CSV table of C-alpha atoms in Angstrom, one decimal:
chain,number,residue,atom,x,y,z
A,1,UNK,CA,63.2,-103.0,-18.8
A,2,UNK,CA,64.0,-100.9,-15.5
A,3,UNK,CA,61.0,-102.6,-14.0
A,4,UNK,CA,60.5,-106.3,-14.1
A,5,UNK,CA,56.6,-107.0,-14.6
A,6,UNK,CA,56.7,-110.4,-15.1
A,7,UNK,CA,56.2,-113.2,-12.4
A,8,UNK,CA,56.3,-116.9,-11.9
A,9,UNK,CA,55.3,-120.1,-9.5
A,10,UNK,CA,55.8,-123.4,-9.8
A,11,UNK,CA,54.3,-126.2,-7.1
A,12,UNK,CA,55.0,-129.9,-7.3
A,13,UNK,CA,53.0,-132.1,-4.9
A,14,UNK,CA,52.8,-136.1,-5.1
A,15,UNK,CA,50.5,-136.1,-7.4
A,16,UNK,CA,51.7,-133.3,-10.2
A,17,UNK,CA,53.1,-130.2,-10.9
A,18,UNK,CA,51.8,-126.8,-11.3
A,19,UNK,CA,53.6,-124.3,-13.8
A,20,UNK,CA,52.6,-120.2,-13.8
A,21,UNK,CA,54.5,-117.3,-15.7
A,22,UNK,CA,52.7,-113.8,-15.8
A,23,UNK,CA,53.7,-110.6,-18.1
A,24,UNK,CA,52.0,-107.7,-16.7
A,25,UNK,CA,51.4,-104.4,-18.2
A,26,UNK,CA,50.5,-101.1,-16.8
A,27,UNK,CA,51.4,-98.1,-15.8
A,28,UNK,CA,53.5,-97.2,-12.9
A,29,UNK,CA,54.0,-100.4,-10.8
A,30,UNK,CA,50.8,-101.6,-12.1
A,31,UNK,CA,52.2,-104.3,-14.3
A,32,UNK,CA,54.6,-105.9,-11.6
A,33,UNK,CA,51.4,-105.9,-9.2
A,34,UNK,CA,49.0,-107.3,-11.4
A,35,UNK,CA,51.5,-110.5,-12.3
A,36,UNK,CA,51.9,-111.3,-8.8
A,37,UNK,CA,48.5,-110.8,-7.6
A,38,UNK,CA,47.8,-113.5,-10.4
A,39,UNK,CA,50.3,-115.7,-10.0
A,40,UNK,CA,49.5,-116.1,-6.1
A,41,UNK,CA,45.9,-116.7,-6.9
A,42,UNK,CA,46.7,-119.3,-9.0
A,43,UNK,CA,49.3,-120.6,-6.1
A,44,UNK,CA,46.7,-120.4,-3.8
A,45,UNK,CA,44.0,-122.1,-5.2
A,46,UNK,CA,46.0,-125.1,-6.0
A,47,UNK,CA,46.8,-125.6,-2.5
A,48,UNK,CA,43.0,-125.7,-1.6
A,49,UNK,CA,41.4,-127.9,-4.0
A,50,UNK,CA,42.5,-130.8,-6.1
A,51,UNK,CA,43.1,-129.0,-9.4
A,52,UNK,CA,44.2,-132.3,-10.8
A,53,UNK,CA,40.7,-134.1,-10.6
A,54,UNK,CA,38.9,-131.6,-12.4
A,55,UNK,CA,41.1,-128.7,-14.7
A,56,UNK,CA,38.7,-127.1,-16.5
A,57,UNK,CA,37.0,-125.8,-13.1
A,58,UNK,CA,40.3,-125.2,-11.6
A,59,UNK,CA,41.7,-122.6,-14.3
A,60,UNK,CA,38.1,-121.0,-14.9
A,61,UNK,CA,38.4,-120.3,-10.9
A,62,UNK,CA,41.9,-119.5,-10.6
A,63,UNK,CA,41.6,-117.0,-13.9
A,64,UNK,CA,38.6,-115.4,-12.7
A,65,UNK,CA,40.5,-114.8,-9.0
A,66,UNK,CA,43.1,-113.4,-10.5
A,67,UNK,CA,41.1,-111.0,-12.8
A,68,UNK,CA,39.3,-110.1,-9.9
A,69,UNK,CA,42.2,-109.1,-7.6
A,70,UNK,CA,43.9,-107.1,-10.3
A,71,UNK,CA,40.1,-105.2,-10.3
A,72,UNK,CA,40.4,-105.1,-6.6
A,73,UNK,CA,43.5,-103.5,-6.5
A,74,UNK,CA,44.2,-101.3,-9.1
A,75,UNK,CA,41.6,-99.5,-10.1
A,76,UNK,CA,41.3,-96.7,-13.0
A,77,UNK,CA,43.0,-99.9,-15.3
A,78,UNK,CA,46.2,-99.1,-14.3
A,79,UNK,CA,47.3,-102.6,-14.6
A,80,UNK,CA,46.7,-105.9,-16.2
A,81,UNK,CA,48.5,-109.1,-17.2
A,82,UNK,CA,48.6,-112.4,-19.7
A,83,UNK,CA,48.8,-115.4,-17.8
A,84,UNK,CA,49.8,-119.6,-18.8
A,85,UNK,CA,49.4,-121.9,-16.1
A,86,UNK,CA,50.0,-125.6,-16.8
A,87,UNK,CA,49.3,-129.0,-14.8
A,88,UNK,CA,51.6,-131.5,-15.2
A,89,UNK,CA,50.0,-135.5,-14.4
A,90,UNK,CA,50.8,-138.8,-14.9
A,91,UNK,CA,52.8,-137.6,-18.2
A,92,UNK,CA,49.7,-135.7,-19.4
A,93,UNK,CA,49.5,-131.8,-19.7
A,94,UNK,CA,46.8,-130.0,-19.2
A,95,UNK,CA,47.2,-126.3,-20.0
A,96,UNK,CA,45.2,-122.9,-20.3
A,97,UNK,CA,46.1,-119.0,-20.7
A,98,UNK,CA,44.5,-115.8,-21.2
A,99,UNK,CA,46.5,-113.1,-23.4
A,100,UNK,CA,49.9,-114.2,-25.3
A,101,UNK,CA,52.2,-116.1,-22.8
A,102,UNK,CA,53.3,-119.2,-24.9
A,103,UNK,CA,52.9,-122.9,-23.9
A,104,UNK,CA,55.2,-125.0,-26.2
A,105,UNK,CA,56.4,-128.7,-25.2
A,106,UNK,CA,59.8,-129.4,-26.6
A,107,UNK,CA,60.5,-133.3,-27.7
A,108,UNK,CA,63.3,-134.9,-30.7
A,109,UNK,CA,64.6,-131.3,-31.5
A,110,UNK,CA,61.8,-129.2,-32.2
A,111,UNK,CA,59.7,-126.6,-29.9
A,112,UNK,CA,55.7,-127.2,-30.8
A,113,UNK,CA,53.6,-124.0,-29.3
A,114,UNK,CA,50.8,-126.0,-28.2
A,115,UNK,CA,48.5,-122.5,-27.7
A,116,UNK,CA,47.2,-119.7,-29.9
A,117,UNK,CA,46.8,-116.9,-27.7
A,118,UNK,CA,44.6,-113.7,-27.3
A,119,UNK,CA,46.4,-111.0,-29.9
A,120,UNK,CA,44.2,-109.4,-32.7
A,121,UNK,CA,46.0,-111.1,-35.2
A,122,UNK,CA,44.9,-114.7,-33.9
A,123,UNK,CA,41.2,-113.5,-33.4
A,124,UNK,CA,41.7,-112.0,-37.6
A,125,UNK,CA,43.0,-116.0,-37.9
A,126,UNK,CA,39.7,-117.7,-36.1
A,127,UNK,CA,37.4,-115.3,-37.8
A,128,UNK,CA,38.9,-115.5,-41.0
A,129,UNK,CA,38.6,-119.2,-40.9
A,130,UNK,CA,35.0,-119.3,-39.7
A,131,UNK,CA,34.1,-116.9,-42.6
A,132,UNK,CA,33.3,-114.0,-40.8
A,133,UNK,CA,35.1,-111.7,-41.9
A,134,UNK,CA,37.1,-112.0,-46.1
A,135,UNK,CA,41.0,-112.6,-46.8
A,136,UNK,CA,42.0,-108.9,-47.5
A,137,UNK,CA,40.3,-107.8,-44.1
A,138,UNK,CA,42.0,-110.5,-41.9
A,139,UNK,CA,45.9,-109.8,-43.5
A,140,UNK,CA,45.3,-105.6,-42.8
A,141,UNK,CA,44.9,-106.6,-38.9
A,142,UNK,CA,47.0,-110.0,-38.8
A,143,UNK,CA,50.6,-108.0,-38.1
A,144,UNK,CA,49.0,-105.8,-34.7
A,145,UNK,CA,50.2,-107.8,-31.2
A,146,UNK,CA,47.8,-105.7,-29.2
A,147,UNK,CA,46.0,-107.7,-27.0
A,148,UNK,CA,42.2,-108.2,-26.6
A,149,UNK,CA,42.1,-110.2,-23.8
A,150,UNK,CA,44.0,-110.5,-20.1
A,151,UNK,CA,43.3,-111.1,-16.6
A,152,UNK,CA,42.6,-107.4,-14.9
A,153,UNK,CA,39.6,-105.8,-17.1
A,154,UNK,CA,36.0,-105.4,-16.0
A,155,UNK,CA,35.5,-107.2,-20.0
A,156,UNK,CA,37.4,-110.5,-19.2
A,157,UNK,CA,36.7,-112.8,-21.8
A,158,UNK,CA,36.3,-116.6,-21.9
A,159,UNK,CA,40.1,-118.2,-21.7
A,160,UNK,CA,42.0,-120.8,-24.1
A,161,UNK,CA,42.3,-123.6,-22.8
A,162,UNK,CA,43.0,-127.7,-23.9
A,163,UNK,CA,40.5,-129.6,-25.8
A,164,UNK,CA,42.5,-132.8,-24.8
A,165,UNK,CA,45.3,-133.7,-22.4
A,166,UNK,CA,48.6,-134.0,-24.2
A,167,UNK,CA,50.2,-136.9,-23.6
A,168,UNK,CA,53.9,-136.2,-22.8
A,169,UNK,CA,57.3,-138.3,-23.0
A,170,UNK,CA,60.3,-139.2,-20.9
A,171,UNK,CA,62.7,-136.1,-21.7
A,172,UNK,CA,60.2,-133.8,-23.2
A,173,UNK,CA,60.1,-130.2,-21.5
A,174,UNK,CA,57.3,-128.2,-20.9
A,175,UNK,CA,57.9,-124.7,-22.0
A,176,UNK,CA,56.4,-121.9,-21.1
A,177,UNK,CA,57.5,-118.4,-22.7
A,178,UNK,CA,56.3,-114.6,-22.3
A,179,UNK,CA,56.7,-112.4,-25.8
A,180,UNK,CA,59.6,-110.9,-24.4
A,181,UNK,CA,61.4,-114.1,-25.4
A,182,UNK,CA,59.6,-115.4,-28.6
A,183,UNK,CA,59.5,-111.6,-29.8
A,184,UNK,CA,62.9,-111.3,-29.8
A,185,UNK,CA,64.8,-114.7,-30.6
A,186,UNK,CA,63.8,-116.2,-34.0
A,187,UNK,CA,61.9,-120.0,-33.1
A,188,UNK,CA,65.2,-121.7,-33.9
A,189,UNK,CA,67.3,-119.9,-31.6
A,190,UNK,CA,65.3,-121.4,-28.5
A,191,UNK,CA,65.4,-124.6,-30.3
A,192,UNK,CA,69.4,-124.6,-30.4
A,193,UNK,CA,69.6,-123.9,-26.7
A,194,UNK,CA,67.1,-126.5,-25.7
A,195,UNK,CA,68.7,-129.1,-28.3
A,196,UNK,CA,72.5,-128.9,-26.0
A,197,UNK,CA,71.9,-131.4,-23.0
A,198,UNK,CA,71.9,-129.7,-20.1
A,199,UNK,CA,69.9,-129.0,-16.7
A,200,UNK,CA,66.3,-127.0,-17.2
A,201,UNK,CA,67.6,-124.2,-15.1
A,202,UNK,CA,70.9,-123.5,-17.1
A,203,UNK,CA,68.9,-124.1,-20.2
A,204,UNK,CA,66.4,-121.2,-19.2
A,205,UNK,CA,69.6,-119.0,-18.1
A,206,UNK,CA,70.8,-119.4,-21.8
A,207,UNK,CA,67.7,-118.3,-23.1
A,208,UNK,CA,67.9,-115.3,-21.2
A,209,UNK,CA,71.0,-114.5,-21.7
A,210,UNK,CA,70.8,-114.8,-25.1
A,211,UNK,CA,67.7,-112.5,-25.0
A,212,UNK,CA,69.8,-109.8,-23.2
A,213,UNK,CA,72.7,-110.4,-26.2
A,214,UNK,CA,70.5,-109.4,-28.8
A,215,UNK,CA,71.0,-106.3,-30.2
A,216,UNK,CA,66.9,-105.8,-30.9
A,217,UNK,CA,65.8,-102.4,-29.3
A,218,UNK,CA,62.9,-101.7,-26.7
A,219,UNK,CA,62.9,-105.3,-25.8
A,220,UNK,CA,60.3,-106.4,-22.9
A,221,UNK,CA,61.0,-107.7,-19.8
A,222,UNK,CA,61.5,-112.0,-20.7
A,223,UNK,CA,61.1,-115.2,-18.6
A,224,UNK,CA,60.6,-118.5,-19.1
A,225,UNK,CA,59.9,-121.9,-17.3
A,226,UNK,CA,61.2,-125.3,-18.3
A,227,UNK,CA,60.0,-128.7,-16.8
A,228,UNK,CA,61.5,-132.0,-17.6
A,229,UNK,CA,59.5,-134.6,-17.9
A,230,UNK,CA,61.5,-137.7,-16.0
């Protein structure tokens, strides 16, 4: 698109790595604002406590800054945006997201998305499954992508987060992916490109590029971050 609204951040210190990708939506600039005003919350935060020793506090702080900023800063909802961040330690992952950026670790060949995400369809998915609502009602909604929850609305839900660290291996690659990429590749597409040895940086100029070779129509602004695990 004519306006890229998506952002990223990545910080490693001695002690781990932070990963951040932000798709923003809005009107206007509003999308490109919102995903940096999010992504340098999260940035920011990480640099003034240590995220590493307690994760679960760190993304329900950094999440709620960067919801609140948006707020700040845009006002009449002109802008909002779906946000992964990811903490990299001592080969475990810890991970957590509101809206529908992807977080997938790639290891022997195949591309696991380790998160759900916030669409309408998923929330048919959990409700369906906790029996709230029957078969027939959860397939007429499971197809709509719109989004129910995001950093940069005065109704900011609760966001998804791990139950427990994953435990990561020597070569895996930490993936994280906005729906302008899985949207328009098929699953195995991605997987092809990260199957070739190669550096992470080339590897995510392939996906792109291949993103930008597709003859889909409307596509949406794509980015993705990669970190091998050494």
């Amino acid at each position: 698109r004519e306006i890229q609204e998506d952002d990223t951040g990545a910080v490693q210190k001695k002690n781990g790595t932070l990963l951040v990708l932000a798709d923003g939506m809005g009107r206007a600039f509003g999308g490109r604002i919102s995903s940096r005003l999010a992504v340098s919350a999260f940035l920011e935060l990480f640099q003034e406590q240590s995220a590493f020793e307690r994760p679960q506090y760190y993304f329900r702080r950094a999440f709620a800054a960067a919801n609140q900023r948006i707020l700040e800063e845009l006002d009449d909802q002109r802008g909002g945006a779906s946000v992964a961040a990811a903490l990299i330690t001592e080969n475990r992952l810890f991970y957590a997201l509101a809206g529908n950026v992807k977080v997938a670790v790639f290891r022997d060949g195949d591309l696991i998305s380790v998160s759900e995400g916030h669409t309408i369809g998923v929330l048919a998915q959990q409700q369906f499954r906790a029996g709230r609502i029957t078969r027939e009602e959860a397939l007429q909604i499971l197809e709509k992508k719109r989004l129910y929850n995001y950093v940069g609305q005065d109704g900011f839900h609760d966001i998804e987060y791990f139950s427990e660290p994953i435990t990561l291996q020597t070569g895996d690659l930490v993936v994280l992916l906005s729906d302008g990429v899985y949207e328009c590749l098929k699953w195995r597409d991605i997987e092809d490109i990260l199957r070739v040895e190669a550096e992470a940086q080339d590897m995510a100029l392939n996906i792109i590029e291949k993103v930008n070779d597709s003859p889909k129509e409307h596509k949406d602004n794509a980015s993705v971050v990669l970190l091998r695990i050494s």
